[in-house]
XYZ file of C-alpha atoms in Angstrom:
715
model
C -0.208 0.000 -0.170
C 1.256 3.342 -0.724
C -0.576 5.167 2.290
C -2.987 6.985 0.278
C -5.509 9.498 1.668
C -9.146 8.966 0.820
C -10.458 11.827 -0.648
C -12.327 14.264 1.732
C -16.160 13.534 1.895
C -15.276 10.327 0.334
C -16.402 6.553 1.197
C -14.666 3.926 -0.882
C -13.784 0.047 -0.292
C -10.617 -1.629 0.505
C -10.435 -3.386 -2.415
C -11.241 0.184 -4.383
C -8.337 1.513 -2.543
C -5.846 -1.159 -3.421
C -6.430 -1.294 -7.260
C -5.994 2.231 -7.174
C -2.754 1.905 -5.830
C -1.467 -0.236 -8.180
C -3.225 1.492 -10.778
C -1.241 4.389 -9.961
C 2.312 1.858 -9.210
C 1.966 0.752 -13.071
C 2.135 4.165 -14.383
C 5.980 4.766 -15.395
C 7.598 8.732 -15.034
C 4.114 9.413 -13.663
C 4.411 13.241 -12.804
C 1.216 13.918 -10.666
C -0.580 17.207 -11.575
C -1.835 18.599 -8.110
C -0.881 21.014 -5.041
C -1.659 17.905 -2.637
C 1.959 16.171 -2.601
C 3.321 14.568 0.112
C 7.086 15.399 1.065
C 8.712 13.005 -1.264
C 6.380 14.373 -3.992
C 4.173 11.090 -4.104
C 0.384 12.298 -4.105
C -1.928 12.258 -1.455
C -4.781 11.257 -3.124
C -5.690 9.181 -6.245
C -9.504 8.469 -7.970
C -10.780 6.451 -10.410
C -9.415 8.512 -13.116
C -5.933 6.699 -12.606
C -7.169 3.967 -14.771
C -7.890 6.154 -18.089
C -5.595 6.757 -20.836
C -7.152 10.346 -22.035
C -4.258 13.227 -21.034
C -7.393 14.974 -19.514
C -8.374 12.641 -17.406
C -5.284 12.066 -16.325
C -5.013 15.309 -15.407
C -7.767 15.160 -12.768
C -6.444 12.052 -11.428
C -4.654 13.229 -8.148
C -7.630 16.340 -7.364
C -9.155 15.736 -3.798
C -12.090 15.477 -5.922
C -12.909 11.866 -6.232
C -14.113 11.394 -10.131
C -15.389 8.801 -11.921
C -15.354 8.434 -15.786
C -18.283 8.808 -17.371
C -20.637 6.036 -17.815
C -23.242 3.690 -17.266
C -21.546 2.725 -13.764
C -21.411 6.315 -12.611
C -25.291 6.833 -13.113
C -25.806 3.287 -11.678
C -23.563 4.613 -8.181
C -25.743 7.848 -8.317
C -28.897 5.937 -8.744
C -27.815 3.466 -5.874
C -26.541 6.396 -3.659
C -29.800 8.314 -4.426
C -27.137 11.740 -5.408
C -27.377 13.973 -8.461
C -24.424 13.319 -10.755
C -22.234 16.687 -11.400
C -20.336 16.502 -14.602
C -17.681 18.225 -15.699
C -16.470 18.117 -19.270
C -13.574 19.582 -21.180
C -10.322 18.795 -22.852
C -6.321 18.653 -22.291
C -5.611 21.823 -23.702
C -8.508 23.788 -22.071
C -7.074 26.917 -20.612
C -10.309 27.298 -18.631
C -10.867 23.710 -17.476
C -7.317 24.032 -16.162
C -8.110 27.308 -14.256
C -11.319 25.891 -12.688
C -9.405 22.497 -11.778
C -6.755 25.256 -10.047
C -9.259 27.082 -7.778
C -12.147 24.731 -7.350
C -11.161 20.416 -8.527
C -7.820 20.764 -6.721
C -9.731 22.111 -3.490
C -10.215 20.653 -0.383
C -13.354 22.596 0.605
C -14.724 21.997 -2.812
C -13.816 18.356 -3.109
C -15.795 17.566 0.461
C -18.393 18.844 -0.659
C -18.721 17.291 -4.241
C -17.911 14.284 -2.688
C -20.444 13.769 0.038
C -23.106 15.099 -1.889
C -22.800 14.307 -5.382
C -21.308 11.574 -7.722
C -18.168 13.647 -8.996
C -18.131 12.908 -13.070
C -15.501 13.717 -15.549
C -15.608 13.590 -19.447
C -12.707 14.474 -22.151
C -14.826 16.049 -24.701
C -12.219 14.887 -27.684
C -13.339 11.039 -26.225
C -16.946 11.181 -26.507
C -18.244 14.328 -28.760
C -21.750 12.926 -28.572
C -21.963 13.172 -24.901
C -20.124 16.459 -25.269
C -22.908 17.857 -27.471
C -25.836 16.301 -25.807
C -24.489 18.342 -22.713
C -23.455 21.558 -24.187
C -27.078 21.501 -25.702
C -28.229 21.485 -22.641
C -26.722 24.813 -21.404
C -26.700 26.406 -24.437
C -30.772 25.942 -23.781
C -30.291 27.067 -20.121
C -27.828 30.353 -20.851
C -27.601 30.986 -25.080
C -24.426 30.537 -24.523
C -22.163 27.529 -23.627
C -18.448 26.501 -23.641
C -15.686 24.451 -21.874
C -15.340 23.847 -19.200
C -19.178 22.676 -19.303
C -20.730 21.942 -15.821
C -23.748 20.256 -15.798
C -25.746 18.503 -12.580
C -27.790 15.763 -13.715
C -30.052 13.436 -12.504
C -28.852 9.686 -11.784
C -31.088 8.727 -15.132
C -28.613 11.317 -17.068
C -31.010 14.188 -17.576
C -29.644 17.949 -16.999
C -31.389 20.224 -14.779
C -28.807 22.976 -13.994
C -25.857 23.544 -16.200
C -22.934 26.471 -16.404
C -19.202 26.682 -17.885
C -16.713 28.190 -15.606
C -17.637 29.407 -12.065
C -14.885 31.229 -9.632
C -14.886 29.135 -6.483
C -16.819 31.237 -4.482
C -19.724 30.962 -7.179
C -19.158 27.353 -7.142
C -19.078 26.532 -3.669
C -22.711 28.387 -3.519
C -24.002 26.724 -6.653
C -23.279 23.262 -5.282
C -24.285 24.078 -1.292
C -28.099 24.948 -2.764
C -28.347 21.784 -5.061
C -27.034 19.802 -2.303
C -29.917 21.352 0.091
C -32.492 21.733 -2.423
C -31.982 17.930 -3.118
C -32.462 16.846 0.178
C -34.997 19.597 0.774
C -38.251 20.400 -0.770
C -37.200 21.363 -4.387
C -36.435 17.366 -5.842
C -39.785 17.356 -7.960
C -38.406 21.269 -9.288
C -35.272 19.396 -10.476
C -37.638 16.615 -11.737
C -39.741 18.985 -13.939
C -36.944 20.612 -15.227
C -34.793 17.678 -16.086
C -38.205 16.536 -18.105
C -38.325 19.697 -19.774
C -34.559 20.119 -20.757
C -34.685 16.359 -21.982
C -37.651 16.910 -24.120
C -35.922 20.002 -25.498
C -32.674 18.388 -26.148
C -34.389 15.686 -27.478
C -37.163 17.691 -29.927
C -34.661 20.849 -31.311
C -32.144 18.422 -33.233
C -34.727 16.820 -34.580
C -37.333 19.683 -35.999
C -37.565 19.931 -39.349
C -39.116 22.448 -41.902
C -41.152 21.428 -45.007
C -38.786 21.064 -48.073
C -37.630 23.957 -49.551
C -35.465 25.228 -52.741
C -32.163 25.609 -52.226
C -31.939 28.415 -55.397
C -31.308 31.722 -53.027
C -29.669 29.848 -49.825
C -25.956 30.893 -50.987
C -26.936 34.753 -51.951
C -28.857 34.988 -48.646
C -25.691 33.446 -46.837
C -23.211 35.249 -48.446
C -25.125 38.604 -47.533
C -25.444 37.757 -44.187
C -21.856 36.701 -43.769
C -20.759 39.942 -45.524
C -22.761 42.088 -43.291
C -21.062 40.281 -40.402
C -17.385 40.977 -41.766
C -15.171 43.447 -39.871
C -13.743 45.482 -43.152
C -10.833 46.739 -40.758
C -9.723 43.816 -39.620
C -11.253 40.777 -41.457
C -13.204 38.081 -39.389
C -16.780 37.730 -38.523
C -16.703 39.566 -35.059
C -16.122 42.670 -33.397
C -14.672 41.351 -30.401
C -13.010 37.847 -29.755
C -11.945 36.485 -33.474
C -11.961 32.860 -34.080
C -11.028 31.604 -37.760
C -14.676 30.463 -38.421
C -12.737 28.458 -41.354
C -16.271 27.067 -42.820
C -17.446 30.683 -43.265
C -13.844 31.201 -45.261
C -14.359 28.216 -47.616
C -17.906 28.507 -48.516
C -16.801 32.464 -49.267
C -14.167 31.220 -51.963
C -16.402 28.563 -53.300
C -19.365 30.967 -53.727
C -17.043 33.598 -55.618
C -15.488 30.215 -58.102
C -19.237 29.106 -58.988
C -20.344 33.359 -59.254
C -17.598 35.671 -59.435
C -18.999 37.796 -56.535
C -16.150 39.860 -55.454
C -17.841 40.487 -52.327
C -17.658 37.117 -51.070
C -13.786 36.408 -52.543
C -12.746 40.076 -50.566
C -14.093 39.119 -47.421
C -12.234 35.460 -47.079
C -9.004 36.606 -48.561
C -9.025 39.907 -46.232
C -9.674 37.872 -43.182
C -6.421 35.368 -43.994
C -4.653 38.083 -44.643
C -4.829 39.349 -41.339
C -5.059 35.974 -39.446
C -1.602 35.495 -41.076
C -0.118 38.454 -40.152
C -1.586 38.421 -36.378
C -0.744 36.511 -33.629
C -2.978 33.883 -34.287
C 0.217 32.617 -36.461
C 2.830 31.327 -34.645
C 5.178 33.054 -36.384
C 8.127 31.223 -34.906
C 7.410 27.607 -34.920
C 4.509 27.408 -37.600
C 0.764 26.738 -37.239
C -2.097 28.673 -35.864
C -3.962 29.309 -32.564
C -7.716 28.125 -31.995
C -8.378 31.620 -31.529
C -7.735 35.522 -30.466
C -9.338 37.445 -27.950
C -8.950 40.663 -29.226
C -10.136 42.066 -32.916
C -7.191 42.210 -34.676
C -5.971 38.751 -34.702
C -3.200 39.901 -31.995
C -3.315 38.174 -28.852
C -4.186 34.332 -28.880
C -5.557 31.561 -26.741
C -2.580 29.855 -27.374
C -3.686 26.403 -27.535
C -3.095 24.370 -30.656
C -5.771 22.129 -32.731
C -4.928 19.568 -35.172
C -8.440 20.406 -36.724
C -7.319 24.221 -36.716
C -4.227 23.261 -38.480
C -5.822 21.228 -40.701
C -8.847 23.172 -41.915
C -6.701 26.673 -42.119
C -4.421 24.356 -44.565
C -7.095 24.006 -46.839
C -8.373 28.123 -46.725
C -4.837 29.503 -47.703
C -4.382 26.284 -50.204
C -7.714 27.605 -51.520
C -6.818 31.185 -51.294
C -2.913 30.655 -52.780
C -4.798 29.124 -56.158
C -7.191 32.323 -55.954
C -4.757 34.954 -55.327
C -0.836 33.787 -55.996
C 0.145 35.320 -52.509
C 3.393 34.666 -50.823
C 2.153 34.850 -47.286
C -0.843 32.547 -48.379
C 1.736 29.799 -49.609
C 3.605 30.599 -46.392
C 1.256 29.845 -44.083
C 0.820 26.524 -45.468
C 4.147 25.565 -45.456
C 5.026 26.574 -41.985
C 1.921 24.563 -40.732
C 2.807 21.707 -42.461
C 6.194 21.965 -41.225
C 4.885 22.212 -37.974
C 2.346 19.357 -37.915
C 4.996 16.829 -39.631
C 7.870 18.219 -36.921
C 5.879 18.561 -33.852
C 2.540 16.578 -34.322
C 3.446 13.220 -35.682
C 3.235 9.990 -34.409
C 6.495 7.792 -35.479
C 3.752 5.698 -37.864
C 2.586 8.665 -39.218
C -0.578 9.700 -37.173
C -1.409 12.896 -36.315
C -1.472 14.017 -32.421
C -4.689 16.301 -31.390
C -3.784 19.371 -29.306
C -0.888 21.181 -27.581
C -2.063 23.496 -24.675
C -2.060 27.029 -23.953
C -0.281 27.087 -20.789
C 3.332 25.627 -20.219
C 5.927 26.295 -16.582
C 6.859 30.269 -17.191
C 10.844 30.927 -15.720
C 9.404 30.377 -11.588
C 8.210 27.008 -12.420
C 4.652 28.531 -12.583
C 1.858 27.523 -15.302
C 1.355 30.250 -17.480
C -0.397 30.955 -20.273
C 1.447 31.324 -23.581
C 4.629 31.203 -21.427
C 6.142 28.689 -24.039
C 5.342 31.656 -27.060
C 5.813 35.181 -25.996
C 9.095 36.801 -26.914
C 9.942 39.775 -24.117
C 12.097 42.372 -26.921
C 15.602 41.862 -24.437
C 15.672 38.298 -25.458
C 15.607 39.284 -29.774
C 19.157 40.667 -30.563
C 18.248 41.534 -33.881
C 16.689 44.887 -34.014
C 15.037 44.348 -37.825
C 13.676 40.754 -36.932
C 12.362 42.505 -33.347
C 10.576 45.665 -35.308
C 9.239 43.157 -37.873
C 7.989 40.965 -35.345
C 6.682 43.812 -33.300
C 8.241 42.853 -29.952
C 8.396 46.736 -29.031
C 4.627 46.965 -29.067
C 3.159 47.290 -25.679
C 2.620 43.651 -24.419
C -1.223 42.510 -24.169
C -0.076 39.949 -21.902
C 1.470 39.789 -18.412
C 3.855 37.093 -19.906
C 4.934 39.407 -22.532
C 4.682 40.538 -26.121
C 3.344 37.993 -29.181
C 5.546 38.245 -32.191
C 2.932 39.574 -34.980
C 3.329 41.115 -38.571
C 1.810 44.479 -39.821
C -0.813 43.209 -42.100
C -0.046 44.686 -45.914
C 3.569 45.426 -45.147
C 6.033 44.313 -47.141
C 8.402 41.963 -45.706
C 11.387 40.204 -46.747
C 10.202 36.396 -45.992
C 13.959 35.036 -46.800
C 15.199 37.038 -44.284
C 12.396 36.680 -41.551
C 12.145 33.171 -41.744
C 16.099 32.598 -41.294
C 15.590 34.788 -38.201
C 12.589 32.882 -37.130
C 14.068 29.325 -37.177
C 17.102 30.808 -35.282
C 14.244 31.991 -32.266
C 12.445 28.256 -32.700
C 15.724 26.475 -31.906
C 16.263 28.707 -28.757
C 12.588 28.319 -28.046
C 12.478 24.771 -28.370
C 15.309 24.710 -25.096
C 11.967 25.922 -23.348
C 9.291 23.858 -21.346
C 6.891 22.777 -23.925
C 3.226 23.194 -23.010
C 1.442 19.587 -22.641
C 0.921 18.004 -25.758
C -2.268 15.883 -26.119
C -1.354 12.587 -28.085
C -4.596 10.953 -28.317
C -4.847 9.658 -32.388
C -8.359 10.743 -33.379
C -9.612 9.311 -36.385
C -12.042 12.100 -37.805
C -9.461 14.810 -36.505
C -6.412 13.047 -38.272
C -9.357 12.530 -41.528
C -9.107 16.405 -41.820
C -5.297 16.418 -41.512
C -4.807 14.060 -44.335
C -6.902 15.408 -46.235
C -5.684 19.150 -45.989
C -1.791 17.509 -47.005
C -2.880 15.836 -49.621
C -4.763 18.912 -51.137
C -1.701 21.214 -50.219
C 0.612 18.482 -51.956
C -1.570 18.125 -55.147
C -1.483 22.352 -55.187
C 2.007 23.313 -54.686
C 3.638 20.159 -56.250
C 4.899 18.707 -53.237
C 5.006 14.714 -52.861
C 6.429 14.506 -49.590
C 3.341 16.057 -48.241
C 0.820 13.492 -50.123
C 3.236 10.926 -49.035
C 2.601 12.090 -45.254
C -1.050 11.986 -45.761
C -0.774 8.717 -47.402
C 1.154 7.017 -44.146
C -0.800 8.932 -41.688
C -4.058 7.479 -43.962
C -2.345 3.630 -43.293
C -1.529 4.200 -39.847
C -5.024 5.363 -38.699
C -6.336 2.337 -40.389
C -3.610 0.202 -38.849
C -4.774 1.808 -35.065
C -7.925 2.118 -35.668
C -9.641 -0.104 -38.594
C -10.797 -2.395 -40.312
C -13.855 0.234 -41.256
C -16.686 -2.310 -40.763
C -14.957 -2.008 -36.817
C -13.724 1.277 -36.927
C -12.787 3.066 -33.714
C -12.750 6.604 -33.001
C -9.341 6.957 -30.942
C -6.172 5.473 -30.525
C -4.780 6.254 -26.355
C -1.683 4.327 -25.388
C -1.906 1.638 -27.929
C -5.636 1.336 -27.093
C -8.639 1.560 -29.396
C -11.179 3.354 -27.708
C -15.218 4.757 -28.735
C -16.794 3.274 -31.607
C -16.178 6.057 -34.647
C -19.132 8.383 -34.683
C -20.480 9.535 -38.091
C -17.753 12.518 -37.805
C -14.960 10.112 -38.011
C -16.474 8.096 -40.611
C -17.210 11.199 -43.274
C -13.644 12.813 -42.396
C -11.991 9.786 -42.944
C -13.996 9.287 -45.756
C -12.809 12.655 -47.523
C -9.670 12.220 -46.753
C -9.387 8.768 -48.577
C -10.914 10.728 -51.519
C -8.203 13.006 -51.653
C -5.488 10.485 -51.818
C -7.318 8.692 -54.918
C -8.788 5.938 -52.651
C -12.524 6.005 -53.804
C -13.308 2.252 -52.801
C -12.161 2.804 -49.482
C -14.265 6.521 -49.501
C -17.113 4.724 -50.612
C -16.768 2.263 -47.778
C -16.617 4.612 -45.105
C -19.559 6.540 -46.564
C -21.760 2.871 -47.282
C -20.940 2.312 -43.389
C -22.007 6.239 -42.444
C -25.644 5.365 -43.960
C -25.448 1.828 -42.505
C -25.001 3.085 -39.128
C -26.009 6.348 -38.732
C -29.704 6.789 -40.286
C -31.996 7.953 -38.681
C -35.809 8.882 -39.792
C -34.251 10.385 -42.673
C -31.283 12.090 -41.271
C -27.489 11.044 -39.974
C -27.053 11.128 -36.328
C -23.378 11.828 -35.042
C -24.361 8.747 -32.940
C -27.499 6.639 -32.502
C -26.185 5.713 -28.731
C -26.006 9.278 -26.910
C -26.790 9.811 -23.410
C -30.627 10.400 -24.040
C -30.996 8.794 -27.800
C -29.562 9.689 -31.217
C -27.765 12.794 -31.291
C -28.062 14.852 -34.414
C -26.149 18.200 -35.352
C -27.946 21.381 -35.388
C -25.283 23.573 -37.511
C -21.463 23.478 -38.680
C -19.415 24.973 -36.046
C -15.567 24.796 -34.884
C -15.381 21.882 -37.100
C -18.362 20.692 -40.005
C -20.772 18.764 -38.534
C -20.717 15.122 -38.875
C -23.976 15.378 -41.261
C -22.420 18.137 -43.652
C -19.344 16.496 -44.000
C -21.288 12.850 -44.779
C -23.462 14.958 -47.433
C -20.080 16.026 -49.432
C -18.499 13.018 -49.378
C -21.903 11.276 -51.011
C -21.906 14.605 -53.473
C -17.809 13.741 -54.080
C -18.081 10.418 -54.863
C -21.241 11.263 -56.658
C -18.799 12.435 -59.625
C -15.645 9.939 -58.728
C -17.515 6.562 -58.527
C -21.309 7.105 -59.528
C -23.903 4.777 -57.458
C -27.746 5.538 -58.118
C -28.728 4.045 -54.762
C -26.158 6.195 -52.722
C -27.121 9.204 -55.058
C -30.451 8.982 -53.737
C -29.633 8.978 -50.101
C -27.825 11.820 -50.472
C -30.527 13.758 -52.360
C -32.977 12.429 -49.726
C -30.867 14.380 -47.272
C -30.434 17.287 -48.684
C -34.732 17.052 -48.920
C -34.327 16.413 -44.967
C -32.526 19.482 -44.525
C -33.506 21.811 -47.229
C -35.996 23.107 -45.004
C -33.504 24.464 -42.450
C -31.154 25.432 -44.942
C -33.786 27.944 -46.632
C -34.436 29.248 -43.611
C -30.869 29.925 -41.472
C -28.409 29.071 -44.293
C -25.556 30.710 -42.407
C -25.683 28.010 -39.776
C -25.317 24.542 -42.135
C -22.338 26.344 -44.731
C -21.022 23.050 -45.160
C -24.042 21.243 -45.969
C -25.137 23.863 -48.437
C -22.073 23.525 -50.002
C -22.215 19.860 -50.196
C -25.533 20.196 -51.720
C -24.394 22.746 -54.065
C -21.358 19.834 -55.447
C -24.267 17.346 -55.703
C -26.457 19.519 -57.734
C -23.988 21.555 -59.987
C -20.764 19.689 -59.824
C -17.612 20.480 -57.589
C -16.131 23.981 -58.176
C -12.628 24.117 -57.357
C -9.255 23.943 -58.453
C -9.292 20.053 -57.685
C -12.069 17.656 -59.421
C -12.053 14.057 -59.683
C -14.899 13.035 -62.505
C -14.784 9.231 -63.217
C -11.483 7.836 -63.985
C -10.012 11.295 -64.315
C -8.711 13.877 -61.950
C -8.031 17.703 -62.797
C -5.727 19.827 -60.610
C -5.805 23.262 -61.917
C -2.370 24.463 -60.080
C -1.321 27.638 -59.789
C 2.411 28.497 -60.984
C 3.357 32.078 -59.774
C 2.288 34.147 -62.435
C 0.969 31.041 -64.787
C -1.044 27.734 -64.371
C -0.598 24.325 -65.114
C -3.666 21.901 -65.723
C -2.683 18.497 -64.404
C -4.845 15.592 -65.723
C -4.331 12.364 -63.966
C -5.841 9.515 -65.995
C -6.595 6.319 -63.976
C -4.919 3.015 -65.201
C -7.218 0.974 -67.595
C -8.607 4.589 -69.169
C -7.352 6.842 -71.899
C -8.162 9.719 -74.073
C -7.511 8.613 -77.525
C -7.691 11.783 -80.065
C -10.467 10.690 -82.362
C -10.071 10.246 -86.206
C -12.505 12.517 -86.887
C -10.472 15.748 -84.882
C -8.078 17.134 -87.302
C -5.604 18.584 -84.296
C -5.631 14.750 -82.838
C -6.411 16.214 -79.185
C -8.201 14.587 -76.597
C -9.204 17.411 -74.850
C -11.464 21.260 -75.831
C -9.851 24.151 -74.241
C -11.372 27.209 -73.823
C -10.379 30.348 -72.449
C -6.872 29.576 -72.192
C -3.321 29.628 -74.264
C -1.806 26.442 -74.044
C 1.650 24.532 -75.221
C 0.611 21.286 -76.083
C 2.713 18.230 -75.131
C 3.387 15.500 -77.911
C 0.940 12.699 -77.010
C 2.257 8.777 -76.841
C 1.582 7.176 -80.053
C -1.144 4.483 -80.876
C -2.477 1.628 -83.007
C -5.351 3.933 -83.378
C -3.439 7.014 -83.673
C -2.438 9.626 -80.394
C -2.949 8.173 -77.131
C -3.143 10.118 -73.492
C -3.105 8.093 -70.756
C -1.409 8.557 -67.035
C -0.438 11.983 -66.121
C -0.843 14.338 -68.530
C 0.464 18.155 -67.963
C -0.720 21.350 -69.915
C 0.521 24.708 -69.104
C -1.594 27.400 -69.433
C -2.163 31.612 -69.671
C -5.395 32.873 -68.712
C -7.470 34.161 -71.872
C -10.516 34.976 -70.301
C -12.960 34.731 -67.223
C -13.449 31.434 -67.398
C -11.640 27.779 -68.857
C -13.759 25.495 -69.753
C -12.381 21.620 -70.336
C -14.231 18.946 -72.222
C -13.238 15.004 -73.086
C -13.859 11.642 -72.974
C -12.724 8.903 -71.056
C -12.541 5.528 -72.625
C -11.014 1.910 -71.704
C -10.271 -1.240 -73.901
C -14.036 -2.159 -74.515
C -15.851 1.076 -73.946
C -16.231 4.829 -73.582
C -18.203 6.706 -70.999
C -20.311 10.007 -71.837
C -18.922 13.269 -72.360
C -17.868 15.053 -69.868
C -17.444 19.197 -69.787
C -16.423 21.480 -66.767
C -15.391 25.044 -66.189
C -12.706 26.935 -63.832
C -12.597 30.242 -62.828
C -9.752 32.266 -63.730
C -8.666 34.631 -60.475
């Protein structure tokens, strides 16, 4: 026995105490995260979270709060003890989760109340996004806003009756006392009534539908709403705290490609210019933080999420293809460098996140300590001035490096100086890295790397994407038994709709059509419910239906995009019918509030009108209209067993018709019936007009498909 203390206000059996002692002893190089240490540095307390693998749960394994992990066992214990559940939901790199832990969950007074009157439960939102989403909706219904940490009080059957987010300790103690007293006193019926109303709303609201509607005007309305929200001075769509809102940017750029709407294009590009210059962008190490607390993108909340790297890489790749700005290409390259250097496992899979907090020079946890640069630590005057380190710091820890938007910068000189700073910074204590390998988040990153590799002719990025896909399938597959994540070499949780949709889109970006189709079919088979696709059918109160696209696209929207892209790449009448039915089921809500589901709206346009971007996969042919500084190259990758044959009736003996460009034709391969165009065809182009129209007809040895015509908008 290690002599661990029983948490205050808690009771536990001798058998459980032994089990927890043994679980702690089995951890190698484990560093307890708590103030409650004995003289030898060992923890005074341990709770059931010590048996978990989630870095977030392990962070709380030595709180005096006697935490249980989320699950049926905790709810059953609450029912047996006739106590309410206190559920705290967060994630490993969440700054305000750390603050609430410091103030309350590692406090003996708070722990005594929680342990004596509640069943305290911790949940990693990244491990169970379905449970997280259900209770985030409850908090939103009660307060019209929500976030993390999410604090929810539940009946023993899982229905919530009171919610909140971060509570300072005095307020938290007051709320705990009032609920504990009300539970034992005369308010049980009141709690039951609120729980019934909330649970009913949580089931009803996501499932609400509107009569099917035409979506013809929805894109224009969505753009009008976004342009109205657009911050013309600083970019973005807020007058305060700024999030990248990548879905807005991708939708606006797609809309410009379809319509030529300059306002949509300019809102997206202006936002990306300011983000690339601001402190949101980690200028020293590459990659992007999750958001900034100010309107001019200067002061980040320093956590770095894999999904932000993926979605912003896609945004900057698309923006480069439109505008050809060096800062856009640089943002993509530096983001890829960061992910491949700091966020990649030995087998090639990608880790989840890095924390906002790290140790400062005094050994105290401080938000941004790893990232700030006091001016005296940078000897190069030009570098210090270029990074605006002389400006008054907006953080106590020190200044955040940022560029002046629109200013001319010698990037070669800057990047040389930044690399020296990065090497020096790496000697500082690094923030915690969350080493979970989440299938869906990896899918987002794999797609971004594969698309960037194609756009910038960087085969090493494409190879890294393919290696990551193989690693994820090894860890989490096969598809029919797909798990959501890998922790410490152990598969955990069943894959949800987002995991299958995002990995399916990743497979499609790599040209793995069969695997993409299998992912789509698995998603349809597992998550269909009443004409919709649920994130999961097994949420705490039944199927979890998503109501909007948030920081990441919803699983339902992404599944629709996968189905739409597959309809062009590998047409299947049954799959298309299901995609059309899903559009119909969503159309009423999309028509009412299109800006809430931009990814679904964009996907519906792909299904109806085809893709509009610089890369298209149509049957056996993939087209990539790639920018090469001032000119462009059209790459056609023709699948094995297929070719484009110049018909005898064509005087120029060429299999393609191109309008809207000047072109230098290469020599074709000679075949028995004339010139044959197969494998990869690279055509240098110079724009001549507003659009490029390309027509062709693919043939196999025994048959030909119908002719195809696509159109690209020239920047």
